[in-house]
Coordinates of C-alpha atoms and ligand atoms in Angstrom, one line a residue:
Chain A
M4 CA -15.4 31.4 -28.9
N5 CA -11.4 30.4 -29.3
Y6 CA -11.1 31.0 -25.7
Y7 CA -13.5 28.7 -24.7
I8 CA -11.8 25.9 -26.7
T9 CA -8.4 27.0 -25.0
Y10 CA -10.1 26.7 -21.6
F11 CA -11.5 23.4 -22.3
I12 CA -8.1 22.0 -23.6
V13 CA -6.4 23.5 -20.4
A14 CA -9.0 21.8 -18.3
I15 CA -8.7 18.5 -19.9
G16 CA -5.2 18.6 -20.0
L17 CA -5.0 19.2 -16.2
F18 CA -7.6 16.5 -15.5
S19 CA -5.5 13.8 -17.4
F20 CA -2.5 14.9 -15.8
S21 CA -3.7 14.4 -12.2
A22 CA -5.3 11.3 -13.4
F23 CA -2.0 10.0 -14.9
F24 CA 0.0 11.3 -11.7
A25 CA -2.5 9.3 -9.4
L26 CA -1.8 6.2 -11.4
F27 CA 2.1 6.6 -11.5
G28 CA 1.7 8.0 -7.8
V29 CA -0.1 4.7 -6.4
Y30 CA 2.3 2.6 -8.4
A31 CA 5.4 4.4 -6.7
E32 CA 3.6 4.3 -3.5
R33 CA 3.4 0.7 -3.4
K34 CA 7.0 0.2 -4.7
I35 CA 8.4 2.7 -2.1
S36 CA 6.3 1.3 0.9
A37 CA 7.6 -2.2 -0.3
F38 CA 11.0 -1.3 -0.6
I39 CA 11.3 0.1 2.8
Q40 CA 9.7 -2.9 4.3
D41 CA 12.2 -5.3 2.2
R42 CA 9.3 -6.6 0.1
L43 CA 9.0 -6.4 -3.6
G44 CA 5.5 -4.9 -4.0
P45 CA 3.5 -5.7 -7.3
T46 CA 5.4 -7.7 -9.9
E47 CA 2.6 -9.8 -11.7
T48 CA 1.0 -7.3 -13.9
G49 CA 3.2 -5.8 -16.4
K50 CA 6.9 -5.5 -16.2
F51 CA 7.7 -5.0 -12.6
G52 CA 4.1 -4.9 -11.8
S53 CA 3.6 -1.4 -14.0
L54 CA 0.3 -2.2 -15.0
Q55 CA -1.3 -3.0 -11.6
T56 CA -2.8 0.5 -11.1
L57 CA -4.1 0.5 -14.5
A58 CA -5.6 -2.8 -13.8
D59 CA -6.8 -1.7 -10.4
I60 CA -8.7 1.4 -12.0
V61 CA -10.5 -1.0 -14.7
K62 CA -11.7 -3.0 -11.8
M63 CA -12.8 -0.1 -9.7
I64 CA -14.7 1.2 -12.9
Q65 CA -16.6 -2.1 -13.1
K66 CA -17.7 -2.2 -9.4
E67 CA -21.3 -1.3 -8.2
L68 CA -21.9 2.1 -6.9
I69 CA -23.7 1.4 -3.6
I70 CA -25.7 3.9 -1.6
P71 CA -26.1 2.9 2.0
A72 CA -29.9 2.7 2.5
A73 CA -29.9 5.3 5.4
A74 CA -27.1 8.0 3.8
D75 CA -28.0 11.2 2.9
K76 CA -28.3 10.7 -0.9
W77 CA -27.3 13.8 -2.4
L78 CA -24.7 14.8 0.1
F79 CA -23.2 11.0 -0.3
M80 CA -22.9 11.4 -4.1
L81 CA -21.7 14.8 -4.6
A82 CA -19.0 14.6 -1.8
P83 CA -16.5 12.7 -4.2
A84 CA -17.1 15.3 -6.9
V85 CA -16.7 18.1 -4.4
I86 CA -13.4 16.9 -2.9
F87 CA -12.0 16.0 -6.2
I88 CA -13.1 19.4 -7.9
A89 CA -11.7 21.4 -5.0
V90 CA -8.3 19.8 -5.6
Y91 CA -8.3 19.9 -9.2
M92 CA -9.2 23.6 -9.5
G93 CA -6.2 24.5 -7.3
F94 CA -3.9 23.4 -10.2
A95 CA -5.4 26.3 -12.2
A96 CA -3.2 28.8 -10.7
L97 CA 0.1 26.9 -10.8
P98 CA 3.1 28.0 -13.1
W99 CA 4.7 25.3 -14.9
G100 CA 7.4 27.3 -16.5
P101 CA 8.4 31.1 -17.7
G102 CA 5.1 31.9 -19.1
L103 CA 3.5 28.9 -19.0
I104 CA 0.5 28.9 -16.4
P105 CA -3.3 27.7 -16.9
S106 CA -4.7 30.9 -15.4
K107 CA -2.5 33.9 -14.6
I108 CA -4.2 35.6 -11.6
N109 CA -2.4 38.1 -9.2
L110 CA -4.0 36.4 -6.4
G111 CA -2.6 32.9 -7.3
I112 CA -1.7 31.8 -4.0
Y113 CA -4.8 33.0 -2.2
Y114 CA -7.0 31.6 -4.8
I115 CA -5.5 28.1 -4.2
F116 CA -5.6 28.3 -0.5
A117 CA -9.3 29.2 -0.6
I118 CA -10.1 26.6 -3.1
I119 CA -8.7 23.8 -1.5
S120 CA -10.0 24.4 1.9
I121 CA -13.4 23.6 0.0
E122 CA -12.2 20.0 0.1
T123 CA -12.7 20.1 4.0
L124 CA -16.4 20.7 3.1
G125 CA -16.4 17.5 0.9
I126 CA -15.2 15.5 3.3
L127 CA -17.7 16.7 5.6
M128 CA -20.2 15.9 3.1
A129 CA -18.8 12.6 2.6
G130 CA -18.9 11.8 6.4
W131 CA -22.2 13.0 7.2
G132 CA -23.9 11.8 4.3
S133 CA -22.6 8.2 4.8
N134 CA -24.6 8.3 8.1
N135 CA -21.8 5.9 9.7
K136 CA -20.3 6.7 12.7
Y137 CA -16.8 6.0 11.6
S138 CA -17.0 8.4 8.6
I139 CA -18.5 11.2 10.8
L140 CA -15.7 10.7 13.1
G141 CA -13.2 10.6 10.4
A142 CA -14.6 13.6 8.7
M143 CA -14.7 15.8 12.1
R144 CA -11.0 14.8 12.8
S145 CA -10.2 15.7 9.2
A146 CA -11.8 19.1 9.6
A147 CA -10.2 19.8 12.9
Q148 CA -7.0 18.9 11.5
I149 CA -7.2 20.9 8.4
I150 CA -8.2 24.1 10.2
S151 CA -5.6 23.8 12.8
Y152 CA -2.8 23.4 10.2
E153 CA -4.1 25.8 7.9
I154 CA -2.6 28.2 10.6
P155 CA 1.1 27.4 10.4
A156 CA 0.9 26.7 6.7
G157 CA -0.7 30.3 6.1
F158 CA 1.8 32.2 8.2
A159 CA 4.6 30.1 6.7
I160 CA 3.2 31.3 3.2
I161 CA 2.8 34.8 4.4
S162 CA 6.4 34.9 5.5
V163 CA 7.2 33.9 1.7
V164 CA 4.8 36.7 0.5
M165 CA 6.5 39.4 2.7
I166 CA 9.8 38.6 0.9
A167 CA 8.3 38.2 -2.3
Q168 CA 5.8 41.2 -2.0
T169 CA 3.4 39.4 -4.5
L170 CA 0.5 37.1 -4.1
D171 CA 1.0 36.3 -8.1
L172 CA 2.4 32.7 -8.3
Q173 CA 4.3 33.1 -11.5
A174 CA 5.7 36.6 -10.2
V175 CA 7.3 34.7 -7.2
A176 CA 8.5 32.1 -9.6
M177 CA 10.0 34.6 -11.7
Q178 CA 12.0 36.3 -8.7
Q179 CA 14.0 33.3 -7.9
G180 CA 16.1 32.8 -11.1
V181 CA 18.1 34.7 -13.7
L182 CA 15.0 36.1 -15.2
S183 CA 14.3 38.2 -12.3
A184 CA 13.7 41.7 -12.9
E185 CA 14.7 42.9 -9.4
K186 CA 18.1 42.4 -7.6
I187 CA 18.4 39.2 -5.7
T188 CA 20.6 38.5 -3.0
F189 CA 21.9 35.4 -1.9
A190 CA 21.1 35.6 2.3
G191 CA 20.8 39.4 2.3
F192 CA 24.4 40.1 1.1
W193 CA 25.7 38.8 -2.0
D194 CA 24.3 40.0 -5.3
V195 CA 23.4 36.9 -7.3
T196 CA 21.1 38.3 -9.8
K197 CA 23.2 37.3 -12.7
I198 CA 24.3 34.0 -11.3
G199 CA 20.9 32.3 -10.6
G200 CA 20.5 28.9 -9.9
L201 CA 20.3 27.2 -6.4
L202 CA 21.7 30.5 -4.9
S203 CA 18.4 32.5 -5.8
W204 CA 15.8 30.0 -4.4
N205 CA 13.9 31.5 -1.6
I206 CA 15.1 29.6 1.0
F207 CA 18.7 30.9 0.3
R208 CA 17.7 34.4 -0.6
A209 CA 16.6 34.5 3.2
P210 CA 17.5 31.4 4.9
H211 CA 15.0 31.8 7.9
L212 CA 12.7 30.5 5.2
I213 CA 14.2 27.2 5.7
I214 CA 12.3 26.7 8.7
A215 CA 8.9 28.3 7.1
F216 CA 9.4 25.7 4.3
V217 CA 9.7 22.7 6.9
I218 CA 6.6 24.1 8.6
Y219 CA 4.9 24.4 5.3
F220 CA 6.0 21.0 4.4
I221 CA 4.5 19.4 7.9
A222 CA 1.2 21.4 7.6
S223 CA 1.0 20.1 4.0
L224 CA 1.1 16.6 5.0
A225 CA -1.9 17.3 7.1
E226 CA -3.7 19.3 4.9
S227 CA -3.4 16.2 2.6
N228 CA -4.5 13.7 5.3
R229 CA -1.3 11.7 4.8
A230 CA 0.3 9.8 7.4
P231 CA 1.5 10.8 10.0
F232 CA -1.5 13.1 10.0
D233 CA -3.8 10.3 8.4
I234 CA -6.3 10.1 11.5
P235 CA -9.3 11.0 9.4
E236 CA -8.8 7.6 7.8
A237 CA -6.9 5.8 10.4
E238 CA -8.1 2.5 9.1
S239 CA -6.9 0.5 12.2
E240 CA -9.2 2.7 14.2
L241 CA -12.1 4.0 11.9
V242 CA -12.0 1.2 9.2
A243 CA -11.4 3.7 6.6
G244 CA -12.6 6.9 8.0
F245 CA -14.7 9.3 5.9
H246 CA -14.6 7.1 2.7
T247 CA -15.7 3.9 4.3
E248 CA -18.9 3.8 2.4
F249 CA -17.6 4.9 -1.1
T250 CA -17.2 2.1 -3.9
G251 CA -16.2 2.0 -7.1
I252 CA -15.5 5.1 -9.0
R253 CA -16.4 7.4 -6.1
F254 CA -13.9 5.7 -4.1
A255 CA -11.4 6.1 -6.8
L256 CA -12.2 10.0 -7.1
V257 CA -11.6 10.2 -3.3
F258 CA -8.1 8.6 -3.9
L259 CA -7.6 10.7 -7.0
A260 CA -8.1 13.8 -4.8
E261 CA -5.5 12.3 -2.1
Y262 CA -3.0 11.9 -5.1
S263 CA -3.7 15.1 -6.8
M264 CA -3.5 17.0 -3.4
M265 CA -0.1 15.5 -2.5
F266 CA 0.9 16.8 -5.9
L267 CA -0.7 20.3 -5.6
V268 CA 0.9 20.9 -2.2
S269 CA 4.0 19.7 -3.2
M270 CA 4.3 22.0 -6.2
I271 CA 3.1 25.0 -4.0
G272 CA 6.0 24.2 -1.5
V273 CA 8.3 24.1 -4.9
I274 CA 7.2 27.4 -6.2
L275 CA 7.3 29.2 -3.0
F276 CA 10.6 28.0 -1.2
L277 CA 12.5 26.1 -3.7
G278 CA 12.9 28.2 -6.9
A279 CA 9.6 27.1 -8.8
W280 CA 10.6 26.5 -12.2
N281 CA 14.3 27.8 -11.9
T282 CA 17.1 25.5 -12.5
P283 CA 19.2 24.5 -9.8
L284 CA 22.4 25.2 -11.9
P285 CA 24.0 28.6 -11.4
N286 CA 25.9 30.8 -14.1
M287 CA 29.8 30.0 -13.3
G288 CA 32.1 32.4 -15.1
P289 CA 31.8 31.7 -18.8
V290 CA 29.7 28.7 -18.2
H291 CA 26.0 30.0 -18.3
L292 CA 24.4 26.7 -17.0
A293 CA 21.3 28.7 -15.5
D294 CA 20.5 30.7 -18.9
W295 CA 21.1 27.5 -20.8
T296 CA 18.7 25.3 -18.6
T297 CA 16.0 28.2 -18.5
N298 CA 13.2 28.2 -20.8
M299 CA 9.3 26.8 -21.0
W300 CA 10.5 23.1 -21.4
W301 CA 13.3 23.0 -19.0
G302 CA 10.9 24.7 -16.5
I303 CA 8.4 22.0 -16.9
L304 CA 11.3 19.4 -16.2
W305 CA 12.6 21.3 -13.0
V306 CA 9.4 21.9 -11.3
T307 CA 8.2 18.2 -12.0
L308 CA 11.3 17.0 -10.6
K309 CA 11.3 19.0 -7.5
T310 CA 7.9 18.3 -7.0
L311 CA 8.3 14.7 -7.3
G312 CA 11.0 14.8 -5.3
L313 CA 8.7 16.2 -2.5
V314 CA 6.4 13.7 -3.2
A315 CA 8.7 11.1 -2.4
I316 CA 9.6 12.5 0.6
Q317 CA 5.9 12.5 1.6
M318 CA 5.8 8.8 0.9
W319 CA 9.0 8.3 2.7
I320 CA 7.6 9.9 5.8
R321 CA 4.4 8.0 5.4
W322 CA 6.0 4.7 5.3
T323 CA 8.1 5.5 8.5
L324 CA 6.5 7.6 11.2
P325 CA 3.4 6.3 13.1
R326 CA 0.2 8.2 13.1
F327 CA -0.1 11.0 15.5
R328 CA -2.5 10.9 18.3
V329 CA -5.1 13.5 18.0
D330 CA -3.6 15.5 21.1
Q331 CA -0.2 15.3 19.7
L332 CA -1.4 16.5 16.7
M333 CA -3.0 19.6 18.5
N334 CA 0.2 20.1 20.3
L335 CA 2.6 20.0 17.6
C336 CA 0.3 22.4 15.7
W337 CA -0.4 25.1 18.4
K338 CA 2.6 24.9 20.7
V339 CA 5.5 24.4 18.1
L340 CA 4.6 25.3 14.4
T341 CA 2.2 28.1 14.9
P342 CA 4.8 30.3 17.2
L343 CA 7.6 29.2 14.7
A344 CA 5.7 30.4 11.9
F345 CA 4.9 33.6 13.8
L346 CA 8.4 34.2 14.4
C347 CA 9.3 33.5 10.6
V348 CA 6.7 36.4 9.8
L349 CA 8.4 38.5 12.1
I350 CA 12.0 37.8 10.5
S351 CA 10.7 38.3 7.1
G352 CA 9.5 41.8 8.1
V353 CA 12.8 42.7 9.5
W354 CA 14.6 41.0 6.7
R355 CA 12.5 42.9 4.0
V356 CA 12.9 46.4 5.6
W357 CA 16.7 46.2 6.4
L358 CA 18.4 43.3 4.2
M359 CA 16.8 43.6 0.8
Chain B
M26 CA 13.3 19.4 24.7
K27 CA 10.6 17.0 24.1
L28 CA 10.2 18.6 20.9
I29 CA 14.0 18.2 19.6
N30 CA 13.8 14.6 20.6
G31 CA 10.8 14.3 18.6
F32 CA 12.6 15.4 15.6
T33 CA 15.9 13.5 16.1
T34 CA 14.1 10.3 16.8
A35 CA 11.9 10.7 13.9
W36 CA 15.2 11.4 11.7
K37 CA 16.5 8.5 13.0
G38 CA 13.5 6.4 12.0
L39 CA 13.8 8.0 8.4
S40 CA 17.4 7.4 7.9
L41 CA 16.7 3.9 9.0
T42 CA 14.0 3.4 6.3
V43 CA 15.8 5.1 3.7
K44 CA 18.7 2.5 4.2
H45 CA 16.2 -0.2 3.3
L46 CA 14.8 1.5 0.4
F47 CA 18.1 1.3 -1.3
A48 CA 19.2 -2.1 0.0
N49 CA 16.5 -3.9 -1.6
N50 CA 18.3 -4.7 -4.9
S51 CA 19.2 -8.2 -4.7
A52 CA 16.6 -11.3 -4.9
R53 CA 16.4 -13.6 -1.9
E54 CA 18.8 -16.3 -2.0
I55 CA 16.7 -19.6 -1.2
T56 CA 18.4 -21.3 1.7
T57 CA 17.0 -23.7 4.3
V58 CA 16.5 -22.2 7.9
S59 CA 19.2 -24.6 9.2
D60 CA 21.9 -22.6 6.9
S61 CA 23.8 -20.7 9.2
N62 CA 23.4 -17.6 7.1
Y63 CA 19.6 -17.7 7.0
F64 CA 18.8 -14.9 9.4
K65 CA 21.7 -12.8 8.2
Q66 CA 20.7 -12.5 4.7
L67 CA 17.1 -11.6 5.7
E68 CA 18.8 -8.1 6.6
K69 CA 20.5 -7.5 3.3
G70 CA 17.9 -7.9 0.3
T71 CA 14.2 -8.3 -0.1
N72 CA 12.6 -11.0 2.0
T73 CA 9.7 -11.6 -0.5
I74 CA 9.7 -15.3 -1.8
Q75 CA 7.7 -15.4 -5.1
Y76 CA 6.3 -18.7 -4.4
P77 CA 5.3 -20.7 -7.4
K78 CA 8.8 -19.7 -9.0
Q79 CA 10.8 -19.7 -6.3
Q80 CA 10.5 -22.4 -3.3
L81 CA 11.8 -22.8 0.1
P82 CA 13.8 -26.1 0.5
V83 CA 11.9 -28.3 3.1
P84 CA 13.6 -30.7 5.2
E85 CA 13.7 -34.1 3.4
I86 CA 11.8 -35.8 6.3
G87 CA 9.3 -32.9 6.3
R88 CA 5.9 -34.2 8.0
Y89 CA 3.3 -31.9 6.0
Q90 CA 0.6 -34.3 4.8
L91 CA -0.4 -37.7 4.6
D92 CA 0.0 -40.3 2.1
V93 CA -1.2 -44.1 2.4
E94 CA 0.8 -46.8 0.0
M95 CA -2.5 -48.6 -0.3
D96 CA -1.1 -52.0 -1.6
D97 CA 0.6 -52.2 2.0
C98 CA -2.5 -51.4 4.1
I99 CA -4.0 -54.6 5.6
V100 CA -7.4 -52.3 6.5
C101 CA -7.0 -53.1 10.3
D102 CA -8.6 -49.8 11.0
L103 CA -6.2 -49.0 13.8
C104 CA -5.0 -45.5 12.3
A105 CA -8.9 -44.7 12.2
K106 CA -9.4 -45.6 15.8
V107 CA -6.5 -43.9 17.1
C108 CA -7.0 -40.6 15.1
P109 CA -8.3 -38.1 17.8
V110 CA -10.4 -35.9 15.3
D111 CA -11.7 -38.8 13.5
C112 CA -10.8 -37.7 10.1
I113 CA -9.9 -41.1 8.8
D114 CA -12.9 -43.0 7.4
I115 CA -12.4 -46.6 6.5
E116 CA -15.0 -49.2 5.2
A117 CA -13.5 -52.9 5.0
I118 CA -15.1 -55.9 3.1
K119 CA -13.6 -58.9 4.0
A120 CA -12.5 -61.1 1.6
T121 CA -13.0 -64.7 0.9
E122 CA -9.5 -65.9 1.4
A123 CA -6.3 -64.2 1.7
I124 CA -5.8 -61.6 -1.1
G125 CA -1.9 -61.1 -1.1
Q126 CA 0.7 -60.2 0.9
T127 CA 2.2 -56.6 1.9
S128 CA 5.8 -55.7 1.3
D129 CA 6.9 -56.7 4.9
G130 CA 5.1 -60.4 4.5
T131 CA 1.7 -59.7 6.2
T132 CA -1.2 -61.5 4.7
K133 CA -4.0 -59.2 3.6
R134 CA -7.3 -60.3 4.0
L135 CA -9.6 -57.3 3.7
Y136 CA -10.4 -54.9 0.8
A137 CA -10.8 -51.2 1.5
A138 CA -13.9 -50.0 -0.2
K139 CA -13.2 -46.6 1.2
F140 CA -10.0 -45.0 2.5
D141 CA -10.6 -41.5 3.1
I142 CA -8.6 -38.8 5.0
D143 CA -10.0 -35.4 5.7
M144 CA -7.1 -33.3 5.4
A145 CA -9.0 -30.1 6.2
K146 CA -9.6 -31.9 9.7
C147 CA -6.3 -33.5 10.4
M148 CA -4.2 -32.0 12.9
Y149 CA -0.7 -33.4 11.9
C150 CA -0.2 -35.2 15.2
G151 CA 1.2 -38.3 13.4
L152 CA -0.7 -40.9 15.7
C153 CA -1.9 -42.8 12.9
T154 CA 1.5 -43.3 11.4
I155 CA 2.7 -44.8 14.8
V156 CA 0.2 -47.4 15.3
C157 CA 0.1 -48.5 11.8
P158 CA 1.5 -52.1 11.8
T159 CA 2.7 -52.2 8.5
E160 CA 4.0 -48.7 8.2
C161 CA 2.0 -47.8 5.2
I162 CA 0.5 -44.5 6.1
V163 CA 3.3 -42.0 6.4
M164 CA 3.8 -38.4 6.2
T165 CA 5.7 -36.7 3.4
N166 CA 7.3 -33.5 2.6
Q167 CA 4.8 -32.2 0.0
Y168 CA 3.5 -29.1 1.7
D169 CA 1.4 -27.4 -1.2
K170 CA -1.9 -28.7 -0.8
T171 CA -4.0 -25.5 -2.0
V172 CA -7.2 -26.2 -3.6
F173 CA -10.1 -24.4 -4.6
E174 CA -13.1 -26.5 -3.1
L175 CA -13.1 -27.6 0.7
S176 CA -14.1 -30.9 -0.5
D177 CA -10.9 -31.4 -2.6
L178 CA -9.4 -31.7 0.7
V179 CA -10.8 -35.3 1.6
Y180 CA -7.9 -37.4 0.1
E181 CA -9.3 -40.7 -1.2
F182 CA -6.7 -43.4 -1.3
S183 CA -8.8 -46.6 -2.1
D184 CA -9.0 -46.9 -5.8
M185 CA -11.7 -49.8 -5.7
P186 CA -14.6 -48.8 -8.1
P187 CA -18.0 -49.4 -6.4
E188 CA -19.3 -52.1 -8.5
V189 CA -16.3 -54.1 -7.6
A190 CA -17.0 -53.6 -4.1
A191 CA -20.6 -54.5 -4.3
E192 CA -19.4 -57.7 -6.0
K193 CA -16.8 -58.6 -3.3
R194 CA -19.4 -58.0 -0.7
A195 CA -21.8 -60.2 -2.7
L196 CA -19.1 -63.0 -2.9
F197 CA -18.4 -62.8 1.0
D198 CA -22.1 -62.8 1.7
K199 CA -22.4 -65.7 -0.5
Q200 CA -19.6 -67.7 1.1
Q201 CA -21.2 -66.7 4.5
A202 CA -24.5 -67.7 3.5
E203 CA -22.7 -71.2 2.3
K204 CA -20.9 -71.5 5.5
Q205 CA -24.1 -71.0 7.4
A206 CA -26.0 -73.6 5.5
A207 CA -23.1 -76.2 6.1
K208 CA -23.2 -75.5 9.7
L209 CA -27.2 -75.7 9.4
A210 CA -26.8 -79.1 7.7
A211 CA -24.2 -80.3 10.0
M212 CA -26.2 -79.6 12.9
Q213 CA -29.1 -81.0 11.7
K214 CA -27.1 -84.1 11.0
K215 CA -25.8 -84.4 14.5
E216 CA -29.3 -83.8 16.0
G217 CA -30.8 -86.5 13.7
G218 CA -27.9 -88.8 14.7
A219 CA -28.6 -88.4 18.3
Ligands
LIG14 S1 -2.3 -37.3 11.9 FE1 -3.3 -37.5 13.6 S2 -4.9 -36.3 12.9 FE2 -4.2 -36.5 11.3 S3 -5.2 -38.5 10.4 FE3 -3.2 -39.0 11.7 S4 -4.2 -39.6 13.8 FE4 -5.6 -38.3 12.6
LIG15 S1 -3.2 -48.7 10.5 FE1 -2.1 -49.0 8.4 S2 -2.7 -50.9 7.7 FE2 -4.3 -50.4 9.4 S3 -5.8 -49.5 8.1 FE3 -4.4 -47.9 8.7 S4 -3.1 -47.6 7.0 FE4 -3.9 -49.5 6.8

């Protein structure tokens, strides 16, 4: 019985986190976009416009839920829920600190990849159900893009998994710091098991993972439909793509899913490549910075900071780079990222056998 | 090669935008466009003008909207006739005698029962201000004319209430009738005398 209560608390906690993050994320996005373009962004609602997104949510909740006359009613109504739940369930397997993980499953990364693929289904449902040609075009684009980019992303992840030898995200996290049970070497030669910090992060344990990380990061932008891979929404060509017909709280759910997805993919990137909840501060002689800054609360802090850093980079990229054309998109995926990811897998194999 | 080019140019763009991200720490200085620093300062801080709180200085002799000094208007209707878009609507009532003088000494003989300018139609050509003999219709540097109703853009300059207008009309008609009667009487007298 107590089990179920814990489950509910965890589920509600994760939901409120993703809702809170979406509020914060939309605000940050507005401010960053404004500053990049030499504007001010929201300033009127609350100090520096900080209550703007809250006001937006209140507005969205009040809006009428419109179902287009010719829409496929059930698909249309379920789509936002499917999109959001798919992303939201992904949060279940992410470790937040030593011993702190909503659901400790030894297939963590595999599960996440499986569950967030369902988002594509939700987007297709939204596009098809709307019975609007722009929506279906957007949905098809999204499906094509996500299916393509899952391949380099998958191989980049496999190259980490080969180094880590586990699919359990908590175990992957554990290996990248002073709590590691096995020997960690910096770039394959320097034993840093007791030093920890930045030096034991995956991208430094095996430096070719830097390339894998870049591949993963680019692919993750595509997975979350963020610019420069936002052709599914492409507001200047497709009105707003797959979510054109959604109003009020349904639209808010789609939006929530996009921002949760940004956080989710960034956090996976942090866990796999950037030391998860481990501190960046190494032990130096008698100054045991790494030991001092490793526990559950520090873990939450580090993983949040690193993830928000990546989210900020996603926003920065969104407001700088122009949208890809669909052929450029496919070119980049199949001719550049996929071969490079294969190469990373190959190097990982060699690395694991000879250098670890 | 193309790929490397792609990444370097992307990086160039990204470093450009990140520079702007952190450059945005000073409020915009409010200077006129004639200021030699005007375009330079747009490069460093924010470009946003928070309008009601901050206002761009406008030239002293800006020509933004029309204003009529009704006391100086002789209701000659020239401005309404010259207006290319017919947005000035004047209704004149003849007075029974001279009703005063404008500031430049012209005698006023007409009342303006109606003097409306539809600012939504006006194209700010300024022709009306040129033809006006008493220079009472001018353009001012007031540029904020936002209103909630389109009809509020019809500016009514005449301050004559309709009752007064009706009274003046009646007076004029009476005078005309008297004149007519006098004329008739004179003609009859002439005919009778012949
Ligand atoms: S400025 Fe031109 S358009 Fe406007 S009222 Fe005068 S004559 Fe008409
Ligand atoms: S031209 Fe000048 S004086 Fe004549 S009616 Fe117009 S505003 Fe009045």
